[in-house]
């Protein structure tokens, strides 16, 4: 379970005390584990999905962008929170993983709200029209790419728009000076966001850590 840095009992308690995922999301989680067991841990946690739908609703988002779609769990949570007529641009490099996402978008009745863009997200984001303001963005792809995704998104966000970044606590290892892997990269990213005068930000202990950066 994500959030084990909070101790043994608390993560399950937090997960149980959120609105629970519906049958579509539960089936998606099960099928992801069955077909891609080595990678299923990449999927966001259920309570994070509930929280993200709520954030999208609170932002009143009409246009959202996701960087890192995988089999589609977070994209469904985002798309469900959009205002009527809203749109999510979902970026990923994997045809195989996103084929499952497409199937579940169909089942969730969201095909008219989600556009998949296959390719390196730096290029996809760079090609987005500069005059179309984004209300909500979610960054959850390769961790080394976070600074580039953030810098590509921020100028396109409307004032008051929200960028949400996943995995910024790294299973609690973010404060361990000896930790390797993605930890040093994300520590640098967290420092970069905190020091950025263009946003107000907060790092929340939700699941594996969620950074919220609201454009000033
Ligand atoms: C952690 S998973 C995303 C999980 C997803 N948000 C969910 O809730 O299921 C990361 C995804 O980023 C994608 N990815 C990796 N590098 C990428 C890149 N350069 N551009 C776009 N997507 C990328 C991977 O293919 C993978 O599907």
Coordinates of C-alpha atoms and ligand atoms in Angstrom, one line a residue:
X1 CA 0.0 0.0 0.0
X2 CA 1.2 3.5 -0.9
X3 CA 1.9 5.8 2.1
X4 CA 3.6 3.2 4.2
X5 CA 5.9 5.9 5.5
X6 CA 2.9 7.0 7.6
X7 CA 3.2 3.8 9.6
X8 CA 1.4 0.4 9.5
X9 CA -2.2 1.1 10.2
X10 CA -2.7 4.7 8.9
X11 CA -2.5 4.1 5.1
X12 CA -5.3 1.6 5.1
X13 CA -7.4 3.7 7.4
X14 CA -7.0 6.8 5.2
X15 CA -7.8 4.7 2.1
X16 CA -11.0 3.3 3.8
X17 CA -12.1 6.8 4.8
X18 CA -12.5 8.3 1.3
X19 CA -15.3 7.8 -1.3
X20 CA -14.6 4.4 -2.8
X21 CA -13.9 3.8 -6.5
X22 CA -16.8 2.6 -8.6
X23 CA -16.9 -0.7 -10.5
X24 CA -15.1 0.7 -13.6
X25 CA -12.1 1.8 -11.6
X26 CA -12.0 -1.4 -9.5
X27 CA -12.1 -3.5 -12.7
X28 CA -9.4 -1.4 -14.3
X29 CA -7.2 -1.9 -11.2
X30 CA -7.7 -5.7 -11.3
X31 CA -7.1 -6.0 -15.0
X32 CA -3.9 -3.8 -14.8
X33 CA -2.6 -6.1 -12.1
X34 CA -3.5 -9.2 -14.1
X35 CA -1.9 -8.1 -17.4
X36 CA 0.9 -5.8 -16.2
X37 CA 1.7 -7.1 -12.7
X38 CA 5.3 -5.8 -12.7
X39 CA 4.0 -2.3 -13.4
X40 CA 0.7 -2.1 -11.6
X41 CA 2.2 -0.2 -8.7
X42 CA 2.5 2.8 -11.1
X43 CA -1.3 3.3 -10.9
X44 CA -2.4 6.0 -8.5
X45 CA -4.0 4.9 -5.2
X46 CA -7.8 4.9 -5.0
X47 CA -8.0 7.7 -2.4
X48 CA -5.7 9.8 -4.6
X49 CA -8.1 9.3 -7.5
X50 CA -11.0 10.5 -5.3
X51 CA -8.9 13.5 -4.2
X52 CA -7.9 14.4 -7.8
X53 CA -11.5 14.3 -9.0
X54 CA -12.3 16.7 -6.2
X55 CA -9.4 19.0 -7.1
X56 CA -10.5 19.1 -10.7
X57 CA -14.0 20.0 -9.6
X58 CA -12.8 22.6 -7.1
X59 CA -10.7 24.2 -9.9
X60 CA -13.7 24.3 -12.2
X61 CA -11.4 22.9 -14.9
X62 CA -12.5 22.8 -18.5
X63 CA -9.1 22.0 -20.0
X64 CA -6.8 19.5 -18.3
X65 CA -3.5 17.8 -19.3
X66 CA -2.1 14.6 -18.0
X67 CA 1.5 13.5 -18.5
X68 CA 1.7 9.8 -17.9
X69 CA -1.5 7.9 -18.6
X70 CA -0.5 4.2 -18.3
X71 CA -3.7 2.1 -18.2
X72 CA -5.9 5.1 -17.5
X73 CA -6.8 5.2 -13.8
X74 CA -5.9 8.8 -13.1
X75 CA -7.2 10.0 -16.5
X76 CA -10.7 8.7 -15.6
X77 CA -10.5 10.4 -12.2
X78 CA -9.5 13.7 -13.9
X79 CA -12.0 13.6 -16.7
X80 CA -14.9 12.9 -14.4
X81 CA -14.2 16.1 -12.5
X82 CA -14.2 18.4 -15.6
X83 CA -17.0 20.9 -16.2
X84 CA -19.5 20.0 -18.9
X85 CA -17.9 20.2 -22.3
X86 CA -14.4 19.8 -20.7
X87 CA -11.5 18.1 -22.2
X88 CA -8.5 16.1 -21.0
X89 CA -5.3 15.7 -23.2
X90 CA -3.7 12.5 -22.0
X91 CA 0.0 12.1 -22.9
X92 CA 2.0 8.8 -23.0
X93 CA 4.5 6.9 -25.1
X94 CA 3.0 3.4 -24.8
X95 CA 0.5 2.2 -27.3
X96 CA 0.2 -1.1 -25.4
X97 CA -0.5 0.4 -21.9
X98 CA -2.9 3.1 -23.2
X99 CA -4.9 0.5 -25.2
X100 CA -6.3 -0.6 -21.9
X101 CA -7.0 3.1 -21.0
X102 CA -9.0 3.5 -24.2
X103 CA -11.1 0.4 -23.4
X104 CA -12.0 1.8 -19.9
X105 CA -12.6 5.4 -21.2
X106 CA -15.2 3.8 -23.5
X107 CA -16.7 1.9 -20.5
X108 CA -16.8 5.0 -18.4
X109 CA -18.5 7.0 -21.1
X110 CA -15.5 9.4 -21.4
X111 CA -14.3 9.0 -25.0
X112 CA -15.7 12.4 -26.0
X113 CA -13.7 14.1 -23.2
X114 CA -10.3 12.5 -23.5
X115 CA -7.8 12.9 -26.3
X116 CA -4.8 10.6 -26.3
X117 CA -1.5 12.0 -27.6
X118 CA 1.2 9.3 -28.1
X119 CA 4.8 10.5 -28.1
X120 CA 7.4 12.1 -25.8
X121 CA 5.3 14.5 -23.6
X122 CA 8.0 17.3 -23.9
X123 CA 7.2 17.4 -27.6
X124 CA 3.4 17.0 -27.1
X125 CA 3.3 19.8 -24.5
X126 CA 5.6 22.1 -26.7
X127 CA 3.1 21.7 -29.6
X128 CA 0.1 22.8 -27.5
X129 CA -1.4 26.1 -28.6
X130 CA 0.1 28.9 -26.5
X131 CA -3.2 30.8 -26.4
X132 CA -5.3 27.9 -25.0
X133 CA -5.2 28.1 -21.2
X134 CA -4.9 24.9 -19.1
X135 CA -6.8 24.8 -15.8
X136 CA -5.5 21.5 -14.4
X137 CA -2.4 19.4 -15.1
X138 CA -1.1 16.2 -13.6
X139 CA 2.5 15.1 -13.9
X140 CA 3.1 11.4 -13.4
X141 CA 5.6 10.2 -16.0
X142 CA 9.4 9.5 -15.9
X143 CA 10.7 11.4 -12.9
X144 CA 13.7 12.8 -14.7
X145 CA 11.3 14.6 -17.0
X146 CA 9.4 16.4 -14.3
X147 CA 11.3 19.8 -14.5
X148 CA 10.8 19.9 -18.3
X149 CA 7.0 19.0 -18.1
X150 CA 6.5 21.6 -15.3
X151 CA 8.3 24.3 -17.3
X152 CA 6.3 23.4 -20.5
X153 CA 3.0 23.5 -18.6
X154 CA 3.4 26.5 -16.3
X155 CA 3.3 29.3 -19.0
X156 CA 0.2 27.6 -20.5
X157 CA -1.7 27.4 -17.2
X158 CA -4.3 30.1 -16.4
X159 CA -3.7 32.1 -13.3
X160 CA -5.2 30.0 -10.5
X161 CA -4.6 26.9 -12.5
X162 CA -3.2 23.9 -10.7
X163 CA -0.3 21.6 -11.5
X164 CA -0.3 18.3 -9.5
X165 CA 2.9 16.2 -9.4
X166 CA 2.9 12.6 -8.2
X167 CA 5.5 10.6 -6.2
X168 CA 7.2 13.6 -4.6
X169 CA 7.7 11.7 -1.2
X170 CA 9.2 8.6 -2.8
X171 CA 7.9 6.1 -0.2
X172 CA 9.3 8.4 2.6
X173 CA 12.9 8.2 1.2
X174 CA 12.8 11.8 0.0
X175 CA 14.6 13.0 3.2
X176 CA 17.2 10.3 3.1
X177 CA 20.4 11.9 1.9
X178 CA 21.9 8.4 0.9
X179 CA 18.9 7.3 -1.2
X180 CA 19.5 6.8 -4.9
X181 CA 17.2 6.1 -7.8
X182 CA 14.7 8.9 -8.4
X183 CA 15.1 10.4 -4.9
X184 CA 17.8 13.0 -5.7
X185 CA 16.0 14.0 -8.9
X186 CA 12.7 14.5 -7.0
X187 CA 14.4 16.3 -4.1
X188 CA 15.8 18.8 -6.7
X189 CA 12.4 19.1 -8.3
X190 CA 10.7 19.7 -4.9
X191 CA 13.2 22.4 -4.1
X192 CA 12.7 24.0 -7.6
X193 CA 8.9 24.2 -7.1
X194 CA 9.2 25.5 -3.6
X195 CA 11.5 28.3 -4.7
X196 CA 9.4 29.2 -7.8
X197 CA 7.9 32.7 -7.3
X198 CA 5.3 32.0 -10.1
X199 CA 3.4 29.5 -7.9
X200 CA 2.1 28.8 -4.4
X201 CA 2.8 25.2 -3.5
X202 CA 2.3 22.5 -1.0
X203 CA 3.6 19.0 -0.7
X204 CA 0.9 16.7 0.7
X205 CA 1.4 13.2 2.3
X206 CA -1.3 11.7 0.0
X207 CA -0.3 8.2 -1.2
X208 CA 3.3 8.5 -2.5
X209 CA 3.3 12.3 -2.1
X210 CA 1.4 14.9 -4.1
X211 CA 2.7 18.4 -4.8
X212 CA 0.2 21.0 -5.7
X213 CA 1.5 24.1 -7.4
X214 CA -1.1 26.9 -8.1
X215 CA -0.1 29.5 -10.6
X216 CA -0.2 33.0 -9.2
Ligands
LIG1 C1 3.5 6.1 -13.3 S1 2.9 5.7 -14.9 C2 1.4 6.7 -15.0 C3 0.3 6.1 -14.1 C4 -1.0 6.7 -14.4 N1 -1.1 8.1 -14.0 C5 -2.1 6.0 -13.6 O1 -2.8 6.5 -12.8 O2 -2.3 4.8 -13.9 C6 4.0 6.6 -16.0 C7 3.6 6.6 -17.4 O3 4.5 7.6 -18.1 C8 4.7 7.2 -19.4 N2 5.9 7.9 -19.9 C9 7.2 7.6 -19.6 N3 8.0 8.5 -20.3 C10 7.2 9.3 -21.0 C11 7.4 10.4 -21.8 N4 8.7 10.9 -22.1 N5 6.3 11.0 -22.4 C12 5.1 10.6 -22.1 N6 4.8 9.6 -21.3 C13 5.8 9.0 -20.7 C14 4.9 5.7 -19.3 O4 4.7 5.1 -20.5 C15 3.9 5.3 -18.2 O5 2.7 4.9 -18.8

